[in-house]
């Protein structure tokens, strides 16, 4: 039980209301106050079961905007909720696939391709977390993890490849979101899906930077790391462009600070303080 | 003090009475009210001292938890509670540190707090920045320990001067 003063029964009732409001039919961003309540709930009770149940109870799948907002909500809870959410979500593959399947090709407001791409990204994320349990949902850097991997260079190498694959998936998805902006309409709902993507890509980027640096310090076989360096540099330029484009979206910059990367990728042979 | 503010503080006194808040809870509510000025150094210092008493500590946390989870329109409640929290982490009892480390997510999830007021001003920015600063402080155990130590030694020096 949480050390905070809470009332479980009241929280369960409110949770359903929060899910309902976060996934309303309005073509806007899911309201952060409702998303936050869902995140806090998972920390209070160390479970996300009521959230998955709540999502099934709501008539979300009949409306493309609601489905898209539900995916944004879920993504944020996966990122910032208690670690148990990543484990419990593994049993929800069917629900995600239903989201992707239910939305028709003739979706009026053009969310169908975005929903399918979002689902495929989330499924890739869940597969990653299933194999690498030491990461949290936002890939926040913790020294011991990179140390753990330097002791086992093979595992480190593979982890980095897997992280880079996930980073490529973010890249594909964000490009699709930008490609689906509509001149005539208000793009708030679409833009709000970029918020968790900016955070997640930056977490992965920082992680890759410190892991690759640590590996360069430890190894004699610089040649063996060459393919990783090449791919890292390519991803640096793509991310820089992504953040630059995000920085021009006023609605987005009012929600989060968009990181600004230097023109050139950091030198992986430097020490972090250098 | 404007008439509007006077009536607000009268209302708060009434609410304190009806809801049966304790003395220390009233102090927290006063320090983190919707009035447009910050909690005073004196108010925060008093509360920091009271946090060393276990009962008072629990009562304080109850109100701070409510205030931190308040809605956007009451962004001042949230912002001023974060200001008070920052002070408590430096000068309050060790219990404050332990409690907010356990419940870090309450502060951490305020990093995306949003509220735009009726004049279009983004008042959420204050809360977001403060939540970020406090999260960083709570996660950096060494820095927090050093800051608590230097605060304590400063207080001792000042007290010595009075003798």
mmCIF file with all atom_site columns, C-alpha atoms in Angstrom, chain A residues 123-198:
data_model
loop_
_atom_site.group_PDB
_atom_site.id
_atom_site.type_symbol
_atom_site.label_atom_id
_atom_site.label_alt_id
_atom_site.label_comp_id
_atom_site.label_asym_id
_atom_site.label_entity_id
_atom_site.label_seq_id
_atom_site.pdbx_PDB_ins_code
_atom_site.Cartn_x
_atom_site.Cartn_y
_atom_site.Cartn_z
_atom_site.occupancy
_atom_site.B_iso_or_equiv
_atom_site.pdbx_formal_charge
_atom_site.auth_seq_id
_atom_site.auth_comp_id
_atom_site.auth_asym_id
_atom_site.auth_atom_id
_atom_site.pdbx_PDB_model_num
ATOM 1  C CA . UNK A 1 123 ? 4.421  -4.029 -29.991 1.00 0.00 ? 123 UNK A CA 1
ATOM 2  C CA . UNK A 1 124 ? 8.106  -3.584 -30.916 1.00 0.00 ? 124 UNK A CA 1
ATOM 3  C CA . UNK A 1 125 ? 8.651  -1.666 -27.696 1.00 0.00 ? 125 UNK A CA 1
ATOM 4  C CA . UNK A 1 126 ? 6.996  -4.415 -25.668 1.00 0.00 ? 126 UNK A CA 1
ATOM 5  C CA . UNK A 1 127 ? 9.137  -7.068 -27.367 1.00 0.00 ? 127 UNK A CA 1
ATOM 6  C CA . UNK A 1 128 ? 12.229 -5.052 -26.483 1.00 0.00 ? 128 UNK A CA 1
ATOM 7  C CA . UNK A 1 129 ? 11.234 -4.785 -22.827 1.00 0.00 ? 129 UNK A CA 1
ATOM 8  C CA . UNK A 1 130 ? 10.464 -8.493 -22.681 1.00 0.00 ? 130 UNK A CA 1
ATOM 9  C CA . UNK A 1 131 ? 14.057 -9.275 -23.625 1.00 0.00 ? 131 UNK A CA 1
ATOM 10 C CA . UNK A 1 132 ? 15.702 -6.432 -21.694 1.00 0.00 ? 132 UNK A CA 1
ATOM 11 C CA . UNK A 1 133 ? 14.003 -6.223 -18.340 1.00 0.00 ? 133 UNK A CA 1
ATOM 12 C CA . UNK A 1 134 ? 16.623 -3.872 -16.879 1.00 0.00 ? 134 UNK A CA 1
ATOM 13 C CA . UNK A 1 135 ? 15.281 -0.866 -18.813 1.00 0.00 ? 135 UNK A CA 1
ATOM 14 C CA . UNK A 1 136 ? 12.478 1.343  -17.626 1.00 0.00 ? 136 UNK A CA 1
ATOM 15 C CA . UNK A 1 137 ? 9.851  2.688  -20.015 1.00 0.00 ? 137 UNK A CA 1
ATOM 16 C CA . UNK A 1 138 ? 11.770 5.863  -20.819 1.00 0.00 ? 138 UNK A CA 1
ATOM 17 C CA . UNK A 1 139 ? 15.232 4.263  -20.965 1.00 0.00 ? 139 UNK A CA 1
ATOM 18 C CA . UNK A 1 140 ? 16.449 6.563  -18.249 1.00 0.00 ? 140 UNK A CA 1
ATOM 19 C CA . UNK A 1 141 ? 20.140 6.236  -17.862 1.00 0.00 ? 141 UNK A CA 1
ATOM 20 C CA . UNK A 1 142 ? 21.468 4.415  -14.860 1.00 0.00 ? 142 UNK A CA 1
ATOM 21 C CA . UNK A 1 143 ? 25.155 3.850  -14.568 1.00 0.00 ? 143 UNK A CA 1
ATOM 22 C CA . UNK A 1 144 ? 24.988 0.275  -13.384 1.00 0.00 ? 144 UNK A CA 1
ATOM 23 C CA . UNK A 1 145 ? 23.224 -0.910 -16.469 1.00 0.00 ? 145 UNK A CA 1
ATOM 24 C CA . UNK A 1 146 ? 25.959 0.242  -18.789 1.00 0.00 ? 146 UNK A CA 1
ATOM 25 C CA . UNK A 1 147 ? 28.541 -1.205 -16.398 1.00 0.00 ? 147 UNK A CA 1
ATOM 26 C CA . UNK A 1 148 ? 26.669 -4.479 -16.424 1.00 0.00 ? 148 UNK A CA 1
ATOM 27 C CA . UNK A 1 149 ? 26.900 -4.614 -20.177 1.00 0.00 ? 149 UNK A CA 1
ATOM 28 C CA . UNK A 1 150 ? 30.561 -3.708 -20.480 1.00 0.00 ? 150 UNK A CA 1
ATOM 29 C CA . UNK A 1 151 ? 31.390 -6.779 -18.447 1.00 0.00 ? 151 UNK A CA 1
ATOM 30 C CA . UNK A 1 152 ? 29.715 -8.782 -21.138 1.00 0.00 ? 152 UNK A CA 1
ATOM 31 C CA . UNK A 1 153 ? 30.629 -7.184 -24.502 1.00 0.00 ? 153 UNK A CA 1
ATOM 32 C CA . UNK A 1 154 ? 28.464 -9.555 -26.531 1.00 0.00 ? 154 UNK A CA 1
ATOM 33 C CA . UNK A 1 155 ? 25.375 -8.728 -24.569 1.00 0.00 ? 155 UNK A CA 1
ATOM 34 C CA . UNK A 1 156 ? 26.226 -5.025 -24.775 1.00 0.00 ? 156 UNK A CA 1
ATOM 35 C CA . UNK A 1 157 ? 26.586 -5.245 -28.526 1.00 0.00 ? 157 UNK A CA 1
ATOM 36 C CA . UNK A 1 158 ? 23.256 -6.952 -28.935 1.00 0.00 ? 158 UNK A CA 1
ATOM 37 C CA . UNK A 1 159 ? 21.467 -4.567 -26.572 1.00 0.00 ? 159 UNK A CA 1
ATOM 38 C CA . UNK A 1 160 ? 22.763 -1.622 -28.570 1.00 0.00 ? 160 UNK A CA 1
ATOM 39 C CA . UNK A 1 161 ? 21.589 -3.166 -31.834 1.00 0.00 ? 161 UNK A CA 1
ATOM 40 C CA . UNK A 1 162 ? 18.139 -3.752 -30.343 1.00 0.00 ? 162 UNK A CA 1
ATOM 41 C CA . UNK A 1 163 ? 17.978 -0.172 -29.057 1.00 0.00 ? 163 UNK A CA 1
ATOM 42 C CA . UNK A 1 164 ? 18.996 1.131  -32.467 1.00 0.00 ? 164 UNK A CA 1
ATOM 43 C CA . UNK A 1 165 ? 16.273 -0.932 -34.129 1.00 0.00 ? 165 UNK A CA 1
ATOM 44 C CA . UNK A 1 166 ? 13.717 0.589  -31.778 1.00 0.00 ? 166 UNK A CA 1
ATOM 45 C CA . UNK A 1 167 ? 15.088 4.062  -32.526 1.00 0.00 ? 167 UNK A CA 1
ATOM 46 C CA . UNK A 1 168 ? 14.581 3.383  -36.252 1.00 0.00 ? 168 UNK A CA 1
ATOM 47 C CA . UNK A 1 169 ? 10.975 2.428  -35.563 1.00 0.00 ? 169 UNK A CA 1
ATOM 48 C CA . UNK A 1 170 ? 10.395 5.743  -33.771 1.00 0.00 ? 170 UNK A CA 1
ATOM 49 C CA . UNK A 1 171 ? 11.931 7.513  -36.749 1.00 0.00 ? 171 UNK A CA 1
ATOM 50 C CA . UNK A 1 172 ? 9.551  5.790  -39.179 1.00 0.00 ? 172 UNK A CA 1
ATOM 51 C CA . UNK A 1 173 ? 6.528  6.466  -37.050 1.00 0.00 ? 173 UNK A CA 1
ATOM 52 C CA . UNK A 1 174 ? 7.261  10.155 -36.423 1.00 0.00 ? 174 UNK A CA 1
ATOM 53 C CA . UNK A 1 175 ? 7.759  10.706 -40.158 1.00 0.00 ? 175 UNK A CA 1
ATOM 54 C CA . UNK A 1 176 ? 4.358  9.182  -40.777 1.00 0.00 ? 176 UNK A CA 1
ATOM 55 C CA . UNK A 1 177 ? 2.787  11.493 -38.181 1.00 0.00 ? 177 UNK A CA 1
ATOM 56 C CA . UNK A 1 178 ? 4.314  14.558 -39.860 1.00 0.00 ? 178 UNK A CA 1
ATOM 57 C CA . UNK A 1 179 ? 3.190  13.283 -43.271 1.00 0.00 ? 179 UNK A CA 1
ATOM 58 C CA . UNK A 1 180 ? -0.397 13.117 -41.979 1.00 0.00 ? 180 UNK A CA 1
ATOM 59 C CA . UNK A 1 181 ? -0.660 16.716 -40.812 1.00 0.00 ? 181 UNK A CA 1
ATOM 60 C CA . UNK A 1 182 ? -3.601 18.453 -42.434 1.00 0.00 ? 182 UNK A CA 1
ATOM 61 C CA . UNK A 1 183 ? -3.400 22.048 -43.576 1.00 0.00 ? 183 UNK A CA 1
ATOM 62 C CA . UNK A 1 184 ? -7.029 22.771 -42.997 1.00 0.00 ? 184 UNK A CA 1
ATOM 63 C CA . UNK A 1 185 ? -7.441 21.091 -39.644 1.00 0.00 ? 185 UNK A CA 1
ATOM 64 C CA . UNK A 1 186 ? -6.108 21.523 -36.194 1.00 0.00 ? 186 UNK A CA 1
ATOM 65 C CA . UNK A 1 187 ? -3.329 18.962 -35.753 1.00 0.00 ? 187 UNK A CA 1
ATOM 66 C CA . UNK A 1 188 ? -3.261 18.980 -31.945 1.00 0.00 ? 188 UNK A CA 1
ATOM 67 C CA . UNK A 1 189 ? -4.259 15.347 -31.541 1.00 0.00 ? 189 UNK A CA 1
ATOM 68 C CA . UNK A 1 190 ? -1.635 14.155 -34.029 1.00 0.00 ? 190 UNK A CA 1
ATOM 69 C CA . UNK A 1 191 ? 1.049  16.423 -32.548 1.00 0.00 ? 191 UNK A CA 1
ATOM 70 C CA . UNK A 1 192 ? 0.394  15.147 -29.031 1.00 0.00 ? 192 UNK A CA 1
ATOM 71 C CA . UNK A 1 193 ? 1.537  11.676 -30.128 1.00 0.00 ? 193 UNK A CA 1
ATOM 72 C CA . UNK A 1 194 ? 4.963  13.199 -30.793 1.00 0.00 ? 194 UNK A CA 1
ATOM 73 C CA . UNK A 1 195 ? 5.437  14.101 -27.102 1.00 0.00 ? 195 UNK A CA 1
ATOM 74 C CA . UNK A 1 196 ? 6.142  10.548 -25.851 1.00 0.00 ? 196 UNK A CA 1
ATOM 75 C CA . UNK A 1 197 ? 8.179  9.902  -29.017 1.00 0.00 ? 197 UNK A CA 1
ATOM 76 C CA . UNK A 1 198 ? 10.489 12.855 -28.348 1.00 0.00 ? 198 UNK A CA 1
#
